[in-house]
Coordinates of C-alpha atoms in Angstrom, one line a residue:
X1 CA 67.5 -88.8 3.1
X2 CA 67.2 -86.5 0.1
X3 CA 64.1 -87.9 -0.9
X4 CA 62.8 -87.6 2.6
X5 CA 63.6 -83.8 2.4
X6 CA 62.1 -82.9 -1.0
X7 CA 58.6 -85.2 0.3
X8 CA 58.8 -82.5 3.4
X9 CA 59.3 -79.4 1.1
X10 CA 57.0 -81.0 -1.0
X11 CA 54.3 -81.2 2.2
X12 CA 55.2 -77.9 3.3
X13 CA 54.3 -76.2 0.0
X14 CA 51.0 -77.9 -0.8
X15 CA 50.1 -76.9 3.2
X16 CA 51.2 -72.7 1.9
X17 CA 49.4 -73.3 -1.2
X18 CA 45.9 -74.9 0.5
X19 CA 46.2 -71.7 3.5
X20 CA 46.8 -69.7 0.2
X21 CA 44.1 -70.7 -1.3
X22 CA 41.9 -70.9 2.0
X23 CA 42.7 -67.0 2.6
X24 CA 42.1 -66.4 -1.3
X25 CA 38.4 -68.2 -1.0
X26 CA 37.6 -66.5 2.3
X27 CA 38.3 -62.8 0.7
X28 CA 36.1 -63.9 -2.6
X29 CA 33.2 -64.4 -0.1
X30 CA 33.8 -61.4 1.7
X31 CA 34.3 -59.4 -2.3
X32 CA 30.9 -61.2 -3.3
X33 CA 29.0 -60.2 -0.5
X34 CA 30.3 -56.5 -0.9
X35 CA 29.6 -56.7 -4.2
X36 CA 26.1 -57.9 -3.3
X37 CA 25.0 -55.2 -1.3
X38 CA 26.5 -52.7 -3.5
X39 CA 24.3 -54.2 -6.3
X40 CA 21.3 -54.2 -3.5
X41 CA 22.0 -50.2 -2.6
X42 CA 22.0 -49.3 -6.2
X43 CA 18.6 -51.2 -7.1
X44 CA 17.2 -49.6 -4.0
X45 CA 18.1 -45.9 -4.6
X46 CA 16.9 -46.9 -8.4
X47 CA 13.6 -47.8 -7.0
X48 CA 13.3 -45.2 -4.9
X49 CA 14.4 -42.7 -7.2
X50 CA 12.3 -44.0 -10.4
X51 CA 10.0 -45.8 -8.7
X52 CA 6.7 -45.4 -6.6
X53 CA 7.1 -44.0 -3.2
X54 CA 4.5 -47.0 -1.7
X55 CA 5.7 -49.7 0.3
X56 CA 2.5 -51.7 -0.9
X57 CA 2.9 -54.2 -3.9
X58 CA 0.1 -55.5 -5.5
X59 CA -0.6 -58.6 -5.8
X60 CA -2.0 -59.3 -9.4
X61 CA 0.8 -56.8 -10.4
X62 CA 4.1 -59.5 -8.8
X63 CA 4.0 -62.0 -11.3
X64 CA 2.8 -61.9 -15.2
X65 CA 3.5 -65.6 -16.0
X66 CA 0.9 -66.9 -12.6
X67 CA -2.0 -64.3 -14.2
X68 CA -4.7 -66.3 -15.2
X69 CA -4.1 -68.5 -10.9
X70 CA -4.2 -64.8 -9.6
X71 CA -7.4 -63.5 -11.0
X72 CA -9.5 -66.4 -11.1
X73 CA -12.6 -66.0 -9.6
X74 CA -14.7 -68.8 -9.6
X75 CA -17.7 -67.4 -7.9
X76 CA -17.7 -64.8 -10.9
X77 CA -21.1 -65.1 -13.2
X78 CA -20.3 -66.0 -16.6
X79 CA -21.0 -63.1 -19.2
X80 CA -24.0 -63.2 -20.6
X81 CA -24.0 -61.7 -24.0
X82 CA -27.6 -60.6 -24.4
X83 CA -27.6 -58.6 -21.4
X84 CA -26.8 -54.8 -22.0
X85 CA -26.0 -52.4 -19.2
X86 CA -26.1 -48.5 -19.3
X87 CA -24.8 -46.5 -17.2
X88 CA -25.5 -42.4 -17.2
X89 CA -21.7 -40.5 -17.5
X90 CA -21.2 -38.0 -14.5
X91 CA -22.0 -34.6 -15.2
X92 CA -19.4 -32.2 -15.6
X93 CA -19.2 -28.3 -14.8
X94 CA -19.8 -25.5 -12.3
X95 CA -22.8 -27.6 -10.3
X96 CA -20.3 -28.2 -7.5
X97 CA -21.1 -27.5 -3.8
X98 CA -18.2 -25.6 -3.3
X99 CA -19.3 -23.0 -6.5
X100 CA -23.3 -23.0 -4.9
X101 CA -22.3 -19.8 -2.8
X102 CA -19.9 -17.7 -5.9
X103 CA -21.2 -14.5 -7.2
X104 CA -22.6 -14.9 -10.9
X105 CA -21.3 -12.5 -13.3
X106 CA -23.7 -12.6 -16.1
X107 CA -23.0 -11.7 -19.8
X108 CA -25.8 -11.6 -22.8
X109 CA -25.5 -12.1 -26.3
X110 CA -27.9 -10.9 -28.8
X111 CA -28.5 -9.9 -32.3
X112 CA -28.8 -6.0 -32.7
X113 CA -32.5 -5.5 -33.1
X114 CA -32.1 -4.0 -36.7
X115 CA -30.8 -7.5 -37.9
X116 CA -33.9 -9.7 -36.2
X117 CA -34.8 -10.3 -40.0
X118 CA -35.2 -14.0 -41.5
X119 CA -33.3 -14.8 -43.9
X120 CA -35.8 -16.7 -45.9
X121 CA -39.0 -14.8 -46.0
X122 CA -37.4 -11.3 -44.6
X123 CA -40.1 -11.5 -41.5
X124 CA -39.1 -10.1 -37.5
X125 CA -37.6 -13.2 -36.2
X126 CA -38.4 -13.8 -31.9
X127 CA -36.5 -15.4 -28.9
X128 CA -37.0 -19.1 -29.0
X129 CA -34.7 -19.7 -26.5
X130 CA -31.4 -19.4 -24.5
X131 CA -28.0 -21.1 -24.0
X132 CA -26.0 -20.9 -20.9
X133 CA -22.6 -21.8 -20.7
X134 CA -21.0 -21.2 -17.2
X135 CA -17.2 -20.7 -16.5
X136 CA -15.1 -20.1 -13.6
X137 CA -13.5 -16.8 -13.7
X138 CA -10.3 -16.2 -11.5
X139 CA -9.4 -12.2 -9.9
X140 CA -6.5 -12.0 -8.7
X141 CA -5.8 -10.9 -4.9
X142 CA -6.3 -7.0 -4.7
X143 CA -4.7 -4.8 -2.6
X144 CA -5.6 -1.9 -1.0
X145 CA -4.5 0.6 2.0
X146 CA -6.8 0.5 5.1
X147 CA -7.0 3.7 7.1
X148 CA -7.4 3.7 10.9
X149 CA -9.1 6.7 11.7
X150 CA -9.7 7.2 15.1
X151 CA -11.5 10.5 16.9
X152 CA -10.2 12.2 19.9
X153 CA -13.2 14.2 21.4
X154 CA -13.4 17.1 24.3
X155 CA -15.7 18.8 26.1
X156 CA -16.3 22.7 25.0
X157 CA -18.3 23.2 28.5
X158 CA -14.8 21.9 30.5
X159 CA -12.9 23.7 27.9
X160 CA -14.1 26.9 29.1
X161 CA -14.9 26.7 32.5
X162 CA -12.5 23.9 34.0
X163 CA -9.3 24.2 34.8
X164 CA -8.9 20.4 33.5
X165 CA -10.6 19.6 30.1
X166 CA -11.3 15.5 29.6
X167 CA -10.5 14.3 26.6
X168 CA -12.2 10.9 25.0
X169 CA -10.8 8.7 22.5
X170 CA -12.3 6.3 20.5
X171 CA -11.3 2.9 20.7
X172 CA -8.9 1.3 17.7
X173 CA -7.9 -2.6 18.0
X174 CA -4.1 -2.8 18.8
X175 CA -2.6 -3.7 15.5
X176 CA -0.2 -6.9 14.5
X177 CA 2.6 -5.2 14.8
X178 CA 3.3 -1.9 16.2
X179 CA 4.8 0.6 13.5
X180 CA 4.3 -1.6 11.1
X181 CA 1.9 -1.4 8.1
X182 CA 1.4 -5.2 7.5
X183 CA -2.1 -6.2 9.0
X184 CA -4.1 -9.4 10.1
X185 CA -5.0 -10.4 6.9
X186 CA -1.3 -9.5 4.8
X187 CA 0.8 -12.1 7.9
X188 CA -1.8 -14.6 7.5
X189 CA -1.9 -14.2 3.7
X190 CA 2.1 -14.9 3.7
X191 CA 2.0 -17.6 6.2
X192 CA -0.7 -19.0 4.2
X193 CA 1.3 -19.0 1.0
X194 CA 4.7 -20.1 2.5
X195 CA 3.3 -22.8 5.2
X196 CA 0.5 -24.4 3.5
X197 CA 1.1 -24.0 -0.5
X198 CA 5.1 -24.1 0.0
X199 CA 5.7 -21.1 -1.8
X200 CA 9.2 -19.5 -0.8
X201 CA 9.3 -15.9 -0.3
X202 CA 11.5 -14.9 -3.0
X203 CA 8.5 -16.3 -5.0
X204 CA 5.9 -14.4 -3.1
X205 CA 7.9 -11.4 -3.5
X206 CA 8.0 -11.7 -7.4
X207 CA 4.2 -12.5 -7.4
X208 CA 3.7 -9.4 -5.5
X209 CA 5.5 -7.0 -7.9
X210 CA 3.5 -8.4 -11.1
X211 CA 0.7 -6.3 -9.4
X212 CA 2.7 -3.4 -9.0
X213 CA 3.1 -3.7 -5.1
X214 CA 6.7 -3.8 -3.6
X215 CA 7.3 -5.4 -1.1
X216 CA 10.6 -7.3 0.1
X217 CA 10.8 -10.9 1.1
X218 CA 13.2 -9.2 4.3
X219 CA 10.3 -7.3 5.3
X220 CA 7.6 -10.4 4.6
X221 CA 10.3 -12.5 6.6
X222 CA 10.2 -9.9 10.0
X223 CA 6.8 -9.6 9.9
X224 CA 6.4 -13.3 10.3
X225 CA 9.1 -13.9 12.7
X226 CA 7.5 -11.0 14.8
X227 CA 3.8 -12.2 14.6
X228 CA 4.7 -15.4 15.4
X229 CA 7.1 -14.4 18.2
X230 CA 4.2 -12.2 19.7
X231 CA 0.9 -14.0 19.3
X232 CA 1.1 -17.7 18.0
X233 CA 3.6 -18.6 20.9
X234 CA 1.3 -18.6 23.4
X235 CA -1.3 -20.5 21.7
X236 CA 1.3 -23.3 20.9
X237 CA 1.9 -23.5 24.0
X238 CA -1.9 -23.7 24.9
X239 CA -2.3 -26.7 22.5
X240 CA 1.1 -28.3 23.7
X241 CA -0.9 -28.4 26.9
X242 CA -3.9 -29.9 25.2
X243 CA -1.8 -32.5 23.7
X244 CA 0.0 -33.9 26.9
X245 CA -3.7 -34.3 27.9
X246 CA -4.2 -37.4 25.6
X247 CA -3.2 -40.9 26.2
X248 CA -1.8 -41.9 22.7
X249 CA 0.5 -39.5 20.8
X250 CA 2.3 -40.3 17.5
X251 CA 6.2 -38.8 16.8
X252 CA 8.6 -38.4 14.0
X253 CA 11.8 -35.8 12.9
X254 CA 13.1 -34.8 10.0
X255 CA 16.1 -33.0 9.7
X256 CA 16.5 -29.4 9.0
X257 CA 19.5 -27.2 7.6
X258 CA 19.5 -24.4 9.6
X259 CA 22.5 -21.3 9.2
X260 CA 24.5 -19.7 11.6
X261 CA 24.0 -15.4 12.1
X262 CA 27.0 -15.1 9.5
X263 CA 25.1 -17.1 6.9
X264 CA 27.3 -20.3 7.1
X265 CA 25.3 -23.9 8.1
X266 CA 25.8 -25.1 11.3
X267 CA 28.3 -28.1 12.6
X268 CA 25.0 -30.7 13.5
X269 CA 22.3 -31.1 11.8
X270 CA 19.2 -29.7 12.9
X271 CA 15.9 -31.5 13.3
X272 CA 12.1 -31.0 12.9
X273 CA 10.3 -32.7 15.4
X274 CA 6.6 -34.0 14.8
X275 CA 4.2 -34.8 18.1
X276 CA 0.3 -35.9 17.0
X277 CA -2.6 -36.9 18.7
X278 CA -4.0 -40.2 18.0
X279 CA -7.6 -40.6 15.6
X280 CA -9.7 -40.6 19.1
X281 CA -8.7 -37.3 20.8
X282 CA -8.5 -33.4 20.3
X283 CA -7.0 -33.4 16.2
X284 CA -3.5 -31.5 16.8
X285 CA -0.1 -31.6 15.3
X286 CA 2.8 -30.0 17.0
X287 CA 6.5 -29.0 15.4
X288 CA 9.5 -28.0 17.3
X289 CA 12.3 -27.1 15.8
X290 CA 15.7 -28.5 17.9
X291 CA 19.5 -28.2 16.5
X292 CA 20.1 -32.0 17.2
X293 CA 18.0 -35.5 17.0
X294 CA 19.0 -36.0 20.9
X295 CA 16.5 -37.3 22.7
X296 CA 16.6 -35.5 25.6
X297 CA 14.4 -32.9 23.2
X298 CA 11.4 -35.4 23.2
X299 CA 12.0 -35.9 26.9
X300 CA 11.7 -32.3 27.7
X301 CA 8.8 -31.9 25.2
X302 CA 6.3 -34.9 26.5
X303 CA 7.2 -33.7 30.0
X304 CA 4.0 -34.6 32.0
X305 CA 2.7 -37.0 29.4
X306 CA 1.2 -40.5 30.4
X307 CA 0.6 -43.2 27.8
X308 CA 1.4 -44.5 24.5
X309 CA 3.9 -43.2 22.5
X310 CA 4.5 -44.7 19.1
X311 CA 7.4 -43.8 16.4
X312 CA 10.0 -46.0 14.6
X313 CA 12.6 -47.6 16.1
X314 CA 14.5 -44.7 16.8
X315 CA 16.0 -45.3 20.4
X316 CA 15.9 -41.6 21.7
X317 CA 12.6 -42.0 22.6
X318 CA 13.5 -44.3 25.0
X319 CA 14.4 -41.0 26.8
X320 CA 10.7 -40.1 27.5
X321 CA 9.4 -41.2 31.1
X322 CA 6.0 -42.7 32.2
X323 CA 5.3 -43.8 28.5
X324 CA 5.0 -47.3 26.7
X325 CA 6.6 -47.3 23.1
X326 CA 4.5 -48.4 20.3
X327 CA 6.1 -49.7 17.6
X328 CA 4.9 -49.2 13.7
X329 CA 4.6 -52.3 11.1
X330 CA 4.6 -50.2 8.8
X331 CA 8.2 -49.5 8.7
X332 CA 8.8 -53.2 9.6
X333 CA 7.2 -54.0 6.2
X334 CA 9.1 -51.1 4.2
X335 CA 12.0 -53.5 4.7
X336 CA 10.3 -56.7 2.9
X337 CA 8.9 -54.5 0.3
X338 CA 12.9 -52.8 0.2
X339 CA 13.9 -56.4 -0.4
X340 CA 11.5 -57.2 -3.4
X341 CA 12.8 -54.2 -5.1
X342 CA 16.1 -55.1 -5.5
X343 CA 15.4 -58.9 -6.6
X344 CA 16.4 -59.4 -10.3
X345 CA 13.7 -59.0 -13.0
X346 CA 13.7 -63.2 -13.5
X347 CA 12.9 -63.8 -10.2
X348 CA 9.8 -65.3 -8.9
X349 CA 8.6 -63.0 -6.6
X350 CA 5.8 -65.6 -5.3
X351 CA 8.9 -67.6 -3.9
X352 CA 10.5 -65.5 -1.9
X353 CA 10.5 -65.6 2.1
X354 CA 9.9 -61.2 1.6
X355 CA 6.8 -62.3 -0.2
X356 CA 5.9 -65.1 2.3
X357 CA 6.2 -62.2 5.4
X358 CA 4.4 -59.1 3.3
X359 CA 1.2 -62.1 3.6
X360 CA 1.4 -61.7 7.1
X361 CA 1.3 -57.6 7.1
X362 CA -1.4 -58.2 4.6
X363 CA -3.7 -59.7 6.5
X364 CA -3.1 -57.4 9.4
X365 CA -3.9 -54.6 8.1
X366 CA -7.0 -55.8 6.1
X367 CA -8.5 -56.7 9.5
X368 CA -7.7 -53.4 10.9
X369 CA -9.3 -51.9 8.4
X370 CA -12.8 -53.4 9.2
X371 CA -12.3 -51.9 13.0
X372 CA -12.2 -47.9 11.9
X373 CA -15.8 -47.7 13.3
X374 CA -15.8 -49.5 16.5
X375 CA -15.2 -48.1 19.6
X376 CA -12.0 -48.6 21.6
X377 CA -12.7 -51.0 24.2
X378 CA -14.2 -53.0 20.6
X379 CA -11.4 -52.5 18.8
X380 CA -9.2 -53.7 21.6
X381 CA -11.0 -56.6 22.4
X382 CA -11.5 -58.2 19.0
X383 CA -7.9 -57.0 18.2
X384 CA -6.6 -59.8 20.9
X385 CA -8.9 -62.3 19.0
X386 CA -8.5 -61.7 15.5
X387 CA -4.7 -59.9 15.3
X388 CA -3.0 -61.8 17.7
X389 CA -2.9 -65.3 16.5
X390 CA -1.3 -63.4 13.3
X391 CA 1.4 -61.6 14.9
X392 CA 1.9 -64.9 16.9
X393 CA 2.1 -66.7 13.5
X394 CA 4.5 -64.1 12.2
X395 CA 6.5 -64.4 14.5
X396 CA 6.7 -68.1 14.6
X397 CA 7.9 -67.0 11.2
X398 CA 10.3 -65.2 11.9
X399 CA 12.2 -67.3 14.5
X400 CA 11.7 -70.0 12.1
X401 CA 13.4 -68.2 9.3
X402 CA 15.9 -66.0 11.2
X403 CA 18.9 -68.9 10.9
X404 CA 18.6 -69.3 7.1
X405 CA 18.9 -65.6 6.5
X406 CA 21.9 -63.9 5.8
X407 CA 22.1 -61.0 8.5
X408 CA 23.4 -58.4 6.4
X409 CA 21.2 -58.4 3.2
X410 CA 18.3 -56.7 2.9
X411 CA 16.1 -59.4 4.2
X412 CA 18.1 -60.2 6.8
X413 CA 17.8 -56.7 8.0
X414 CA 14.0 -56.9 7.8
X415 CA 14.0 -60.1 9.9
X416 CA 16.2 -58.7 12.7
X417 CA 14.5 -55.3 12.5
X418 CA 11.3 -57.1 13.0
X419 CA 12.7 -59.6 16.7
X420 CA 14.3 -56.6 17.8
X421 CA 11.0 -54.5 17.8
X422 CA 8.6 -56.9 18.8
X423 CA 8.1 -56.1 22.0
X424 CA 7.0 -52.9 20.7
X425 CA 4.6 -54.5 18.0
X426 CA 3.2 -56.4 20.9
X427 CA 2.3 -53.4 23.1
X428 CA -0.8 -52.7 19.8
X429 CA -2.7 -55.2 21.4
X430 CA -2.9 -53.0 24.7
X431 CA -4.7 -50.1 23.9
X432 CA -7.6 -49.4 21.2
X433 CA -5.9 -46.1 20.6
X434 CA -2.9 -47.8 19.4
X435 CA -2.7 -48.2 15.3
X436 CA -1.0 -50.8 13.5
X437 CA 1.5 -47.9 12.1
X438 CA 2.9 -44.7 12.7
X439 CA 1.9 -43.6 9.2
X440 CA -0.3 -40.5 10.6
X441 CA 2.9 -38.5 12.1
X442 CA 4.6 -39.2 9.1
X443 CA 1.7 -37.5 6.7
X444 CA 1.1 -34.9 9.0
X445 CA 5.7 -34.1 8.5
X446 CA 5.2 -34.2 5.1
X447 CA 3.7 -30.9 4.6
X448 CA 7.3 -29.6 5.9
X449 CA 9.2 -31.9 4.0
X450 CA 7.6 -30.7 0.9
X451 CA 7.9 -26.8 2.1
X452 CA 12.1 -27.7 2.6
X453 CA 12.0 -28.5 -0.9
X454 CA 11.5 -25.7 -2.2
X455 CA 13.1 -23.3 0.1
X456 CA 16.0 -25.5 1.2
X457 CA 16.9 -24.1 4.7
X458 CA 16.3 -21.8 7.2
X459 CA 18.3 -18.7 7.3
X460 CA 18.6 -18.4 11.6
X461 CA 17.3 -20.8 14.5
X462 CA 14.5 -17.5 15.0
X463 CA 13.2 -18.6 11.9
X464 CA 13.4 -22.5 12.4
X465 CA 11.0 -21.8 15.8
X466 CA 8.8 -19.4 14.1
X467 CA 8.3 -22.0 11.2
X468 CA 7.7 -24.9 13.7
X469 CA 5.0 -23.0 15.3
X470 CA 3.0 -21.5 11.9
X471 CA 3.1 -25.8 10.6
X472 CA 1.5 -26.3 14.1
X473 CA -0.8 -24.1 14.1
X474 CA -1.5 -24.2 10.0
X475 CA -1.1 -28.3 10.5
X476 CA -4.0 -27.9 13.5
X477 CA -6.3 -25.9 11.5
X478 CA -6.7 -28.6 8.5
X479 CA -7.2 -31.8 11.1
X480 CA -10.4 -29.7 12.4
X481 CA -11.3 -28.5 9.3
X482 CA -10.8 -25.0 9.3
X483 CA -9.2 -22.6 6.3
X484 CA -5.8 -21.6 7.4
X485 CA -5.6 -18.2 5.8
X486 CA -8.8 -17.4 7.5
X487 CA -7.8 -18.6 10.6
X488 CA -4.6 -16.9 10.7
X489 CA -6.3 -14.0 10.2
X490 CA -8.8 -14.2 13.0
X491 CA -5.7 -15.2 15.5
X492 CA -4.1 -11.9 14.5
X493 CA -7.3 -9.5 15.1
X494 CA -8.4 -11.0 18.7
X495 CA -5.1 -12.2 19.9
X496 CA -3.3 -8.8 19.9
X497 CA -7.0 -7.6 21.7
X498 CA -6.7 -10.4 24.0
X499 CA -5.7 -9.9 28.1
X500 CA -3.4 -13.0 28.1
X501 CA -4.1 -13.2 32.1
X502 CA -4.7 -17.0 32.6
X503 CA -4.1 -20.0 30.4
X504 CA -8.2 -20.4 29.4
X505 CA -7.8 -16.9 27.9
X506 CA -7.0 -18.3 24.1
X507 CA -9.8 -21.3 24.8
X508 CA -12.0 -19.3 22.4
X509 CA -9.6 -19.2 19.7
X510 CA -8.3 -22.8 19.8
X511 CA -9.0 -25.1 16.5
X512 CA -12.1 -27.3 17.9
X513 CA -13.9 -24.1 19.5
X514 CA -17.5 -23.5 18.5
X515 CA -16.8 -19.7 18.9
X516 CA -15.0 -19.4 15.5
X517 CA -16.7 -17.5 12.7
X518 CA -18.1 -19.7 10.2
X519 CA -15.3 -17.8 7.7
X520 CA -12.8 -19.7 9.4
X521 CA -14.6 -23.2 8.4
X522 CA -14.0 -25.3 5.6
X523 CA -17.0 -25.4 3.3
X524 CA -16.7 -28.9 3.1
X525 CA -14.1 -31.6 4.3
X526 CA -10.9 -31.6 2.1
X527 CA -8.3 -34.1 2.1
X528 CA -5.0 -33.4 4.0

């Protein structure tokens, strides 16, 4: 019996020890894989922090030890050694078309006439000829006081025969801001500054008083609340109009830090919201500026709008009525190229199923890239012959893949992030407006992101809408091509002359009209 009882004590204890062990092996797994995507987080932020900003990897650039496989080219004539190309070097200087039109300041330099002497036979030496060398000289902005003089005239006759004498006086255009001594040109020179070059008003203030003009970035901060409040409102709201007109529309939001009256930040976080029109219609870029991400703010704002609307996968834009979502493959390759990042320096890149998908977005986007030129109903068309058997392979892909994966690691996520969108990938194929990513709305927020760099909030929600409306209408200006400063400064000389009696009444003065002074145009096309 004893030995019965010492086999059962015996049984019992190996059973604890093998549950023991069971529950230690289950918590090593669950360790590891926290240790795991620890490690992935850290290589990420590493790579994003140190590294290039582009979700594109190059190809001959993944592997060093498969070189010579990678850049063979077979078809490539053999060097022959005999042959000898030249080729001329550009020519450097001020023969640019954008100098053609500068004043020429021009400078001599001579020998006083008393010296013209050779120096070897002692005879009047004569111009042979001259050498030019050209440079680009910089004035800084001036300043200067405009005065406003306007007549008031009467009539001596009435004066001395009437009992009522008429007096006459001259017209004056209204001015930016009444009382106030900043004009068209000063606004749109700080809005220009601040908005487009991202320089902070403390700066501009500083800037200022190296020339020996005072002026306080309190002041430079009411005058563009005020402007804006008075004159570029209703022409936001003229191209909001415009752009609920069009049938594709591009979105994105960044968030904002926005303080309370008392100075303190706020309890949400404020957003930045990004509307764009699609590379076929009217060229505009809207901001609103909104104290949460809800999307009941996209609802109101696309109010009226019909068509295709394509952002990320943010679900708040499932909100919007009457629309179709369009998703973006871009962001559904960031995750494959997030997942290369983080591999380990040995690893063979070439092997990897994140290497085996980023093939696929590949050859996606090198077809769309010979359909820029076609027309819509083309690029639709041959989109559902060429692009469609790829997603379709993709996808195969995918669901192929999908049970092999670990869920929670980085290609996991991109996997999953990719089935749970693709309805939205799919709905591309329906329109010829449609692109392949949403990578327009997010260079056309970038401007903003760069400006909350440097100036790192906004001091009141007055000046979160004010600065929503100058991007817009600043953001605008560059898709058509016009200067920003110059076309701030237009706005604020007609619009303040303006009778805002009917919604055409700012037609004149939108972005695309032919009515603009040629000051307001670009000389030639820059890049955003």
């Amino acid at each position: 019996m004893k030995n019965i009882t010492e086999v059962k004590e015996l049984q019992l204890n190996n059973d604890d020890l093998k549950n023991e062990n069971a529950k230690l092996q289950h918590e090593l797994e669950i360790a590891n894989a926290k240790i795991k995507w620890y490690e992935e987080q850290f290589k990420l932020n590493s790579a994003k922090k140190y590294g290039k900003s582009s979700d594109s990897f190059d190809e001959e650039q993944i592997s060093f030890f498969n070189e010579a496989e990678i850049t063979q080219r077979p078809e490539k004539e053999e060097l022959v050694l005999e042959k000898i190309t030249y080729e001329r070097s550009k020519k450097r200087g001020t023969n640019k078309p954008s100098f053609e039109d500068l004043p020429i300041e021009r400078i001599e330099y001579q020998i006083p006439e008393e010296e013209q002497v050779c120096g070897e036979c002692n005879s009047k030496i004569h111009e042979m000829s001259v050498e030019i060398r050209k440079e680009l000289k910089v004035i800084p902005a001036q300043v200067c006081i405009v005065e406003h003089v306007r007549k008031v005239y009467s009539c001596r006759q009435c004066e001395k025969t009437a009992d009522k004498t008429p007096i006459i006086t001259a017209p004056m255009p209204a001015p930016v801001i009444s009382g106030s001594f900043a004009s068209p040109s000063l606004i749109a020179y700080l809005m220009y500054q601040k908005y487009f070059a991202a320089l902070p008003l403390d700066r501009q203030e500083k800037i200022f008083r190296d020339f020996g003009i005072e002026i306080s970035k309190q002041n430079m901060s009411n005058w563009i609340i005020k402007a804006s409040e008075l004159w570029l409102e209703s022409l936001f709201e003229r191209l909001r109009k415009e752009l609920l007109k069009e049938t594709f529309i591009q979105a994105d939001e960044s968030p904002l830090r926005v303080l309370t009256k008392d100075g303190k930040p706020t309890d949400s976080k404020s957003y930045m919201w990004l509307y764009k029109s699609g590379n076929f219609g009217r060229k505009i870029s809207l901001y609103e500026y909104q104290p949460s991400r809800s999307g009941k703010h996209a609802r109101k704002f696309l109010e009226g709008f019909h068509g295709f609307l394509q952002s990320d996968d943010y679900a708040g834009y499932n909100s919007v009525e009457d629309i179709t979502r369009v998703g973006c493959l871009a962001h559904a390759r960031r995750y494959y190229t997030d997942a290369l990042k983080i591999l380990p320096k040995e690893a063979e890149i070439e092997s990897t199923n994140a290497h085996k998908a980023l093939k696929y977005f590949r050859q996606m986007f090198h077809l769309e890239s010979k359909w820029k030129d076609l027309s819509l109903d083309e690029r639709q068309k041959i989109r559902n012959i060429e692009l469609k058997p790829v997603l379709e392979a993709y996808l195969s892909w995918l669901q192929e893949v999908q049970p092999k994966i670990v869920k929670k690691s980085k290609l996991g996520q991109a996997i999953n992030y990719s089935l749970s969108n693709w309805e939205l990938f799919n709905n591309i194929l329906k329109d010829g407006q449609c692109e392949l990513s949403n990578n327009g709305a997010e260079r056309a927020i970038k401007p903003f992101v760069i400006g909350r760099k440097n100036y790192l909030f906004c001091k009141s929600p007055h000046g979160a809408k004010a600065s929503a409306m100058i991007y817009s209408i600043v953001e605008t200006a560059k898709m058509n091509n016009l200067n920003p400063f110059y076309y701030l400064k237009y706005l604020f000389e007609q619009i303040p002359n303006t009778k805002l009696t009917a919604p055409e009444a700012l037609d004149h003065l939108l972005p695309w009209s032919e009515t603009l002074p040629e000051e307001c145009r670009r000389l030639f096309n820059t890049k955003k």
